[in-house]
Amino acid sequence: MRLSLTRAAPALTLLALLGPVAAGLLGTVAPAFGLLPALGADELSLDPLRALLGWPGLSRAVLLSLFTGLAATALSLALTLLICAGWQGTRPFRALERALSPLLSVPHAAAAFGLAFLIAPSGWIARLIALPLGWHRPPDLLILQDPWGLSLIAGLVVKEMPFLLLMSLAALPALRPGQSLATAQALGYGRVSGWIKTVLPRLYPQICLPVYAVLAYSLSAVDVAMILGPGTPPPLAVQVLKWMNDPDLALRLQAAAGALLLLGLTLAALGLWRFGEAALARLSARWLVAGGRGHAEQFWRALGLALGALCAALVLLGLAGLAVWSLAGLWRFPELLPQGWSLRSWMRYGPDLLSLFARTLLIAAASSAIAMLLTTACLEAEQRHGLRPGTRALWLLYLPLLVPQIAFLPGLQVAGLLTGLDGTLAAVIAAHVVFVLPYAFLSLSDPFRALDPRYAAVAHALGKGASATFWRVRLPLLLRPLLTAAAVSAAVSVGLYLPTLLIGGGRVPTLTTEAVALASGGDRRVIGVTALAQTSAAFLPFALALLIPALVWRNRRGMRHGA
Amino acid sequence: MFRRLMRQSLPLSLAATLASAGFAAAETPNAQVDPADWPAVLAEAEGQTVYWNAWGGAENVNAFIDWIGDLAQEQYGVTLEHVKLSDTAEAVSRVLAEKGAGKDAGGAIDLIWINGENFAAMKRQGLLFGPWSEELPNWQLTDPETNAALTADFTVPTSGMESPWGMAQLVFYHDTARLPEPPRSMAALAEWAAENPGRFTYPQPPDFLGSTFLKQALIELTPDPEVLSAPVTEADYEAATAPLWDWLDALTPNLWRQGKAYPQNAQRMIQLMADNEIDIGFEFNPNAASNAIANFQLPESVRSFVLDGGSLGNASFVAIPYNANAKAGAMVIANLLLSPQAQARMASPDELGFGTVLAMEKLSDDDVRLFDEIPVGIATLTPEELGPTLPEPHPSWMEKLEEGWTARYGVAP
């Protein structure tokens, strides 16, 4: 029974997703080539593409998207590796880990708002300078929305670096980095260069999928880009959303063409990244074995720690700023704190948001449970039956991450309508699975595949069958990555706005749909309330993911961090 | 097999939830609703649930919709659910998707708060139900003869496909503590900006408010405003807009951030005002400054003003999608919005502060008293001070203006 079930898992998973994904893609490709029957557009044409190419801001928007996406990904990755290389297994590292993990549960938009309030010319940092100098007016400086998108890159890095760090932490223990480091250091290598030469080459293949996900996300992030990014022109994803939301319905065809271009851009950026990987591997092949013992070790260590702490500080201070805003009466430049305090914003919006907490968490629990189930079953099938061909097709799972959400969803919505499911809780959960599953898969697949097969061999030798091996050996060994994947999945589900609204038809309100609608009024007090509410909802699964292994393995030193 | 695994691994309660997930709206065939037969509409509406899709970013609007919901429940047995949107386009997308999927009845949206551009698009695509609005009993309390904004939305005839509920107007605000005497014309504004660089900006078109600002400037600067009421032609466009572009070319270097960045919407502009980054703001709502003061967003020294020669204004409407599930209930809500009780509450600066769409001479003395008792908002202008309302140009002008603006200022060289 169960044997055939795991055999069928990849097929089942693909089936569960292929329909929505195909519908979603069709909903993008068809309008891009002039087909949108609901608008009476039923002739194949290249007009939408022509209109897109005729938009004067196109080349700049494309360059901006590529630059911000690649730069944010490269910086996030470099910072993650620098922190791991310099500090993994030390006390400051654990402190940093504890400080960074909650950052994952801060919604992107909230983190961006918080950061904006810190670094704006009229923001908190500027006020610290303004008060002693007696400025009454903030300087007219282009810090936010700067034309190169530097603020946007910063906003992406502070959110993506913790994600990559978490993914690395999930993958590290199986690599037993402590032993490699001890050996390298015994041979006289510095800490950082020893780690980079012995651990990184084995770690990177395990976190490359999350890195690709970060790259795809950074290219298509809309909310962060609207808050921090330039507007003249904006990155391509923002412009696509603007066309999508334009009252002129004919622009939806152009938006679909733009979405298709964005998809192409994402694939091109991924290709470029892979090319960079290969080039770097080739260039570093000699360096790895040339025997250099590293220099400026202390500088790199200090830099990694300082930048990691800075990221944590920026998000946490931004969140603190939003918390103060949520309690603020009148608060003007250059005051450091509000003139008056008031619970009014919480009284007004708190009850509304609280009433949606249970449903939000139910949807998150259900969708991440289904996603984890399918993911684990697929990976187990791979282990037991060597169903590589079946799983190779699983790259399709990543499509929802690659296709810009705004363009993918109308098609998905039509699919929901055709099945008659939409507007129900079940439909919303199913839609969430589509977006949650890729994250579950990319969080879990590498640690799962990297697990030393000799554990299973020993179990089999001791007379345990496949399922006992799974339940009693593989699962406990993978507890940490499993919980991490579940937490990431649940947090993704909590944060989903458009899929919930579109598939729910407005009849399945969640914390996030309510929060985004309320925050669209732009009052920082309201944004503060909604951001804290969303953060607390997403924080719960992460807290559990950190807490459970600590409790379960309190007597198993080797299961912690592979220190 | 698969199902069994699901059962084993999901908590029972969850499996039960998934099995009986949510509720599917009962589809009542209501193609036969005749708005002219009002008693029949009321009878059908009783017990219906109306999903009103409206922007949820303003607390006072949300509270007003809640109040309307209580009233509808009390008086007509209609349940009102406010589906909060961050953008009206989300509702338009929804109806479009339903049409694409062939769901021509039992749609998820019964009522939309809508404005000119979205209305024009939905009407053109046959996404709206109607005509119905001029059959509402309370339509008799309005005077479309004198208020053209009730029957033409952005110059597009409403044709009974949408029902008005509030009047809005372009109103500027300034902090009297920082700027006692604001400029009151576009020409004066440009001079003031030259003397005070970096202290004025406008939302980036095609944001609705940013485009409204462009139109307001165009009406003042164009040699012959008459051409704006007809669809735009190439020849007209060049001649009519040349002075506007000259004026903007001169203004742009003196804008906030030298015009290299713009706030994305009206809300962002209020924040800039609060952060002392700009000295003049504006909003398409006469009550905006009072609301912001009440919400602690702006100091009490802020006041409103209008430009000489009148301001652009139009009505807010509600419309019913062609495939709405509770058309009768939606009409009852629209009629309730036109009742003197609701209109007087809406017009109060403590609530929304929108102008009423009712004509005082058509109301009973008791009803007129409701309006006489409306308090004056701290930073809200009286109807006399608001001055004349300028008619909107034809929508085609707005599209061309937005394109022209984007090509000139919206994409960095």
Tab-separated table of N, CA and C in Angstrom, chain B residues 35-113:
chain	number	residue	atom	x	y	z
B	35	PRO	N	-35.867	46.968	-11.573
B	35	PRO	CA	-35.715	48.056	-10.610
B	35	PRO	C	-36.943	48.959	-10.531
B	36	ALA	N	-37.747	48.969	-11.579
B	36	ALA	CA	-38.931	49.839	-11.571
B	36	ALA	C	-39.974	49.333	-10.576
B	37	ASP	N	-39.978	48.034	-10.328
B	37	ASP	CA	-40.934	47.463	-9.379
B	37	ASP	C	-40.267	47.387	-8.006
B	38	TRP	N	-40.223	48.550	-7.320
B	38	TRP	CA	-39.431	48.635	-6.101
B	38	TRP	C	-39.881	47.663	-5.002
B	39	PRO	N	-41.194	47.532	-4.751
B	39	PRO	CA	-41.609	46.567	-3.711
B	39	PRO	C	-41.069	45.165	-3.998
B	40	ALA	N	-41.057	44.780	-5.278
B	40	ALA	CA	-40.540	43.450	-5.620
B	40	ALA	C	-39.038	43.379	-5.327
B	41	VAL	N	-38.340	44.495	-5.590
B	41	VAL	CA	-36.903	44.532	-5.293
B	41	VAL	C	-36.675	44.341	-3.795
B	42	LEU	N	-37.466	45.061	-2.995
B	42	LEU	CA	-37.322	44.947	-1.547
B	42	LEU	C	-37.589	43.525	-1.086
B	43	ALA	N	-38.627	42.921	-1.663
B	43	ALA	CA	-38.987	41.555	-1.264
B	43	ALA	C	-37.849	40.591	-1.586
B	44	GLU	N	-37.285	40.775	-2.760
B	44	GLU	CA	-36.219	39.858	-3.162
B	44	GLU	C	-34.940	40.089	-2.351
B	45	ALA	N	-34.722	41.364	-1.998
B	45	ALA	CA	-33.480	41.708	-1.298
B	45	ALA	C	-33.450	41.127	0.105
B	46	GLU	N	-34.601	40.961	0.684
B	46	GLU	CA	-34.640	40.512	2.075
B	46	GLU	C	-33.932	39.162	2.225
B	47	GLY	N	-32.999	39.125	3.161
B	47	GLY	CA	-32.261	37.882	3.398
B	47	GLY	C	-31.024	37.746	2.525
B	48	GLN	N	-30.824	38.655	1.555
B	48	GLN	CA	-29.633	38.541	0.695
B	48	GLN	C	-28.392	39.083	1.409
B	49	THR	N	-27.238	38.591	0.990
B	49	THR	CA	-25.973	39.143	1.463
B	49	THR	C	-25.316	39.884	0.300
B	50	VAL	N	-24.995	41.147	0.545
B	50	VAL	CA	-24.391	41.973	-0.503
B	50	VAL	C	-22.897	42.132	-0.211
B	51	TYR	N	-22.065	41.728	-1.172
B	51	TYR	CA	-20.617	41.916	-1.035
B	51	TYR	C	-20.220	43.201	-1.737
B	52	TRP	N	-19.925	44.212	-0.912
B	52	TRP	CA	-19.557	45.509	-1.470
B	52	TRP	C	-18.039	45.586	-1.497
B	53	ASN	N	-17.470	45.631	-2.692
B	53	ASN	CA	-16.028	45.745	-2.858
B	53	ASN	C	-15.654	47.223	-2.907
B	54	ALA	N	-14.956	47.673	-1.867
B	54	ALA	CA	-14.583	49.080	-1.807
B	54	ALA	C	-13.210	49.200	-1.174
B	55	TRP	N	-12.477	50.204	-1.598
B	55	TRP	CA	-11.151	50.487	-1.061
B	55	TRP	C	-11.228	50.516	0.468
B	56	GLY	N	-10.282	49.842	1.124
B	56	GLY	CA	-10.348	49.729	2.576
B	56	GLY	C	-9.288	50.536	3.286
B	57	GLY	N	-8.710	51.520	2.593
B	57	GLY	CA	-7.581	52.240	3.178
B	57	GLY	C	-7.941	53.428	4.037
B	58	ALA	N	-9.228	53.719	4.159
B	58	ALA	CA	-9.614	54.875	4.968
B	58	ALA	C	-10.540	54.414	6.083
B	59	GLU	N	-10.110	54.647	7.315
B	59	GLU	CA	-10.859	54.134	8.466
B	59	GLU	C	-12.256	54.724	8.500
B	60	ASN	N	-12.372	56.029	8.141
B	60	ASN	CA	-13.699	56.644	8.242
B	60	ASN	C	-14.664	56.077	7.199
B	61	VAL	N	-14.130	55.728	6.029
B	61	VAL	CA	-14.983	55.102	5.009
B	61	VAL	C	-15.431	53.718	5.493
B	62	ASN	N	-14.476	52.962	6.060
B	62	ASN	CA	-14.827	51.630	6.560
B	62	ASN	C	-15.914	51.712	7.626
B	63	ALA	N	-15.782	52.705	8.512
B	63	ALA	CA	-16.762	52.847	9.587
B	63	ALA	C	-18.128	53.228	9.018
B	64	PHE	N	-18.114	54.078	7.987
B	64	PHE	CA	-19.379	54.492	7.372
B	64	PHE	C	-20.059	53.301	6.697
B	65	ILE	N	-19.282	52.477	6.022
B	65	ILE	CA	-19.866	51.294	5.364
B	65	ILE	C	-20.434	50.339	6.413
B	66	ASP	N	-19.736	50.200	7.529
B	66	ASP	CA	-20.277	49.382	8.628
B	66	ASP	C	-21.634	49.907	9.079
B	67	TRP	N	-21.702	51.232	9.213
B	67	TRP	CA	-22.946	51.857	9.683
B	67	TRP	C	-24.071	51.609	8.682
B	68	ILE	N	-23.774	51.771	7.393
B	68	ILE	CA	-24.767	51.498	6.352
B	68	ILE	C	-25.228	50.040	6.462
B	69	GLY	N	-24.286	49.144	6.746
B	69	GLY	CA	-24.625	47.731	6.874
B	69	GLY	C	-25.611	47.485	8.002
B	70	ASP	N	-25.359	48.151	9.145
B	70	ASP	CA	-26.291	47.994	10.272
B	70	ASP	C	-27.676	48.481	9.887
B	71	LEU	N	-27.701	49.628	9.195
B	71	LEU	CA	-28.980	50.224	8.785
B	71	LEU	C	-29.722	49.296	7.820
B	72	ALA	N	-28.992	48.721	6.880
B	72	ALA	CA	-29.609	47.848	5.878
B	72	ALA	C	-30.180	46.597	6.537
B	73	GLN	N	-29.443	46.084	7.511
B	73	GLN	CA	-29.905	44.887	8.222
B	73	GLN	C	-31.201	45.196	8.969
B	74	GLU	N	-31.162	46.355	9.641
B	74	GLU	CA	-32.297	46.783	10.468
B	74	GLU	C	-33.539	47.028	9.617
B	75	GLN	N	-33.380	47.790	8.551
B	75	GLN	CA	-34.555	48.264	7.819
B	75	GLN	C	-35.013	47.302	6.730
B	76	TYR	N	-34.103	46.557	6.112
B	76	TYR	CA	-34.502	45.752	4.949
B	76	TYR	C	-34.089	44.289	5.049
B	77	GLY	N	-33.434	43.912	6.151
B	77	GLY	CA	-32.998	42.520	6.268
B	77	GLY	C	-31.909	42.154	5.263
B	78	VAL	N	-31.147	43.181	4.834
B	78	VAL	CA	-30.043	42.906	3.893
B	78	VAL	C	-28.731	42.890	4.684
B	79	THR	N	-27.924	41.852	4.481
B	79	THR	CA	-26.623	41.771	5.140
B	79	THR	C	-25.563	42.371	4.219
B	80	LEU	N	-24.772	43.301	4.754
B	80	LEU	CA	-23.743	43.937	3.936
B	80	LEU	C	-22.363	43.477	4.389
B	81	GLU	N	-21.578	42.941	3.461
B	81	GLU	CA	-20.194	42.554	3.755
B	81	GLU	C	-19.259	43.480	2.986
B	82	HIS	N	-18.394	44.169	3.721
B	82	HIS	CA	-17.430	45.056	3.051
B	82	HIS	C	-16.180	44.253	2.690
B	83	VAL	N	-15.967	44.038	1.403
B	83	VAL	CA	-14.729	43.394	0.961
B	83	VAL	C	-13.698	44.502	0.751
B	84	LYS	N	-12.715	44.542	1.653
B	84	LYS	CA	-11.755	45.657	1.616
B	84	LYS	C	-10.698	45.405	0.546
B	85	LEU	N	-10.542	46.371	-0.349
B	85	LEU	CA	-9.557	46.255	-1.428
B	85	LEU	C	-8.436	47.251	-1.201
B	86	SER	N	-7.264	46.948	-1.762
B	86	SER	CA	-6.220	47.966	-1.727
B	86	SER	C	-6.244	48.777	-3.023
B	87	ASP	N	-7.021	48.307	-4.001
B	87	ASP	CA	-7.128	49.008	-5.275
B	87	ASP	C	-8.402	48.531	-5.981
B	88	THR	N	-9.172	49.474	-6.497
B	88	THR	CA	-10.420	49.089	-7.170
B	88	THR	C	-10.168	48.145	-8.340
B	89	ALA	N	-8.973	48.245	-8.927
B	89	ALA	CA	-8.653	47.383	-10.076
B	89	ALA	C	-8.836	45.906	-9.720
B	90	GLU	N	-8.660	45.567	-8.439
B	90	GLU	CA	-8.813	44.172	-8.030
B	90	GLU	C	-10.232	43.680	-8.298
B	91	ALA	N	-11.203	44.545	-8.071
B	91	ALA	CA	-12.591	44.157	-8.318
B	91	ALA	C	-12.845	44.033	-9.813
B	92	VAL	N	-12.300	44.973	-10.585
B	92	VAL	CA	-12.474	44.917	-12.035
B	92	VAL	C	-11.882	43.612	-12.572
B	93	SER	N	-10.687	43.268	-12.089
B	93	SER	CA	-10.042	42.021	-12.514
B	93	SER	C	-10.925	40.828	-12.225
B	94	ARG	N	-11.552	40.867	-11.079
B	94	ARG	CA	-12.392	39.755	-10.647
B	94	ARG	C	-13.554	39.555	-11.637
B	95	VAL	N	-14.255	40.650	-11.955
B	95	VAL	CA	-15.404	40.523	-12.862
B	95	VAL	C	-14.927	40.055	-14.234
B	96	LEU	N	-13.771	40.576	-14.646
B	96	LEU	CA	-13.208	40.188	-15.943
B	96	LEU	C	-12.912	38.683	-15.960
B	97	ALA	N	-12.331	38.193	-14.865
B	97	ALA	CA	-12.015	36.761	-14.796
B	97	ALA	C	-13.292	35.935	-14.806
B	98	GLU	N	-14.326	36.412	-14.110
B	98	GLU	CA	-15.588	35.664	-14.087
B	98	GLU	C	-16.186	35.600	-15.475
B	99	LYS	N	-16.092	36.733	-16.202
B	99	LYS	CA	-16.618	36.720	-17.560
B	99	LYS	C	-15.808	35.751	-18.423
B	100	GLY	N	-14.491	35.788	-18.245
B	100	GLY	CA	-13.630	34.893	-19.012
B	100	GLY	C	-13.946	33.428	-18.752
B	101	ALA	N	-14.373	33.128	-17.520
B	101	ALA	CA	-14.668	31.742	-17.165
B	101	ALA	C	-16.122	31.403	-17.444
B	102	GLY	N	-16.857	32.341	-18.033
B	102	GLY	CA	-18.257	32.072	-18.371
B	102	GLY	C	-19.180	32.022	-17.165
B	103	LYS	N	-18.750	32.659	-16.068
B	103	LYS	CA	-19.609	32.670	-14.882
B	103	LYS	C	-20.516	33.897	-14.970
B	104	ASP	N	-21.630	33.752	-15.686
B	104	ASP	CA	-22.478	34.909	-15.961
B	104	ASP	C	-23.558	35.132	-14.920
B	105	ALA	N	-23.547	34.342	-13.875
B	105	ALA	CA	-24.487	34.554	-12.771
B	105	ALA	C	-23.804	34.117	-11.494
B	106	GLY	N	-24.315	34.639	-10.371
B	106	GLY	CA	-23.752	34.216	-9.094
B	106	GLY	C	-22.330	34.687	-8.892
B	107	GLY	N	-21.994	35.855	-9.446
B	107	GLY	CA	-20.643	36.394	-9.278
B	107	GLY	C	-20.372	36.769	-7.831
B	108	ALA	N	-19.089	36.963	-7.543
B	108	ALA	CA	-18.690	37.195	-6.144
B	108	ALA	C	-18.875	38.638	-5.705
B	109	ILE	N	-19.064	39.541	-6.668
B	109	ILE	CA	-19.143	40.962	-6.325
B	109	ILE	C	-20.543	41.477	-6.627
B	110	ASP	N	-21.146	42.146	-5.646
B	110	ASP	CA	-22.493	42.680	-5.863
B	110	ASP	C	-22.489	44.182	-6.086
B	111	LEU	N	-21.483	44.852	-5.522
B	111	LEU	CA	-21.467	46.302	-5.590
B	111	LEU	C	-20.006	46.750	-5.582
B	112	ILE	N	-19.681	47.745	-6.419
B	112	ILE	CA	-18.309	48.267	-6.445
B	112	ILE	C	-18.346	49.778	-6.236
B	113	TRP	N	-17.465	50.271	-5.389
B	113	TRP	CA	-17.242	51.719	-5.331
B	113	TRP	C	-16.328	52.025	-6.501
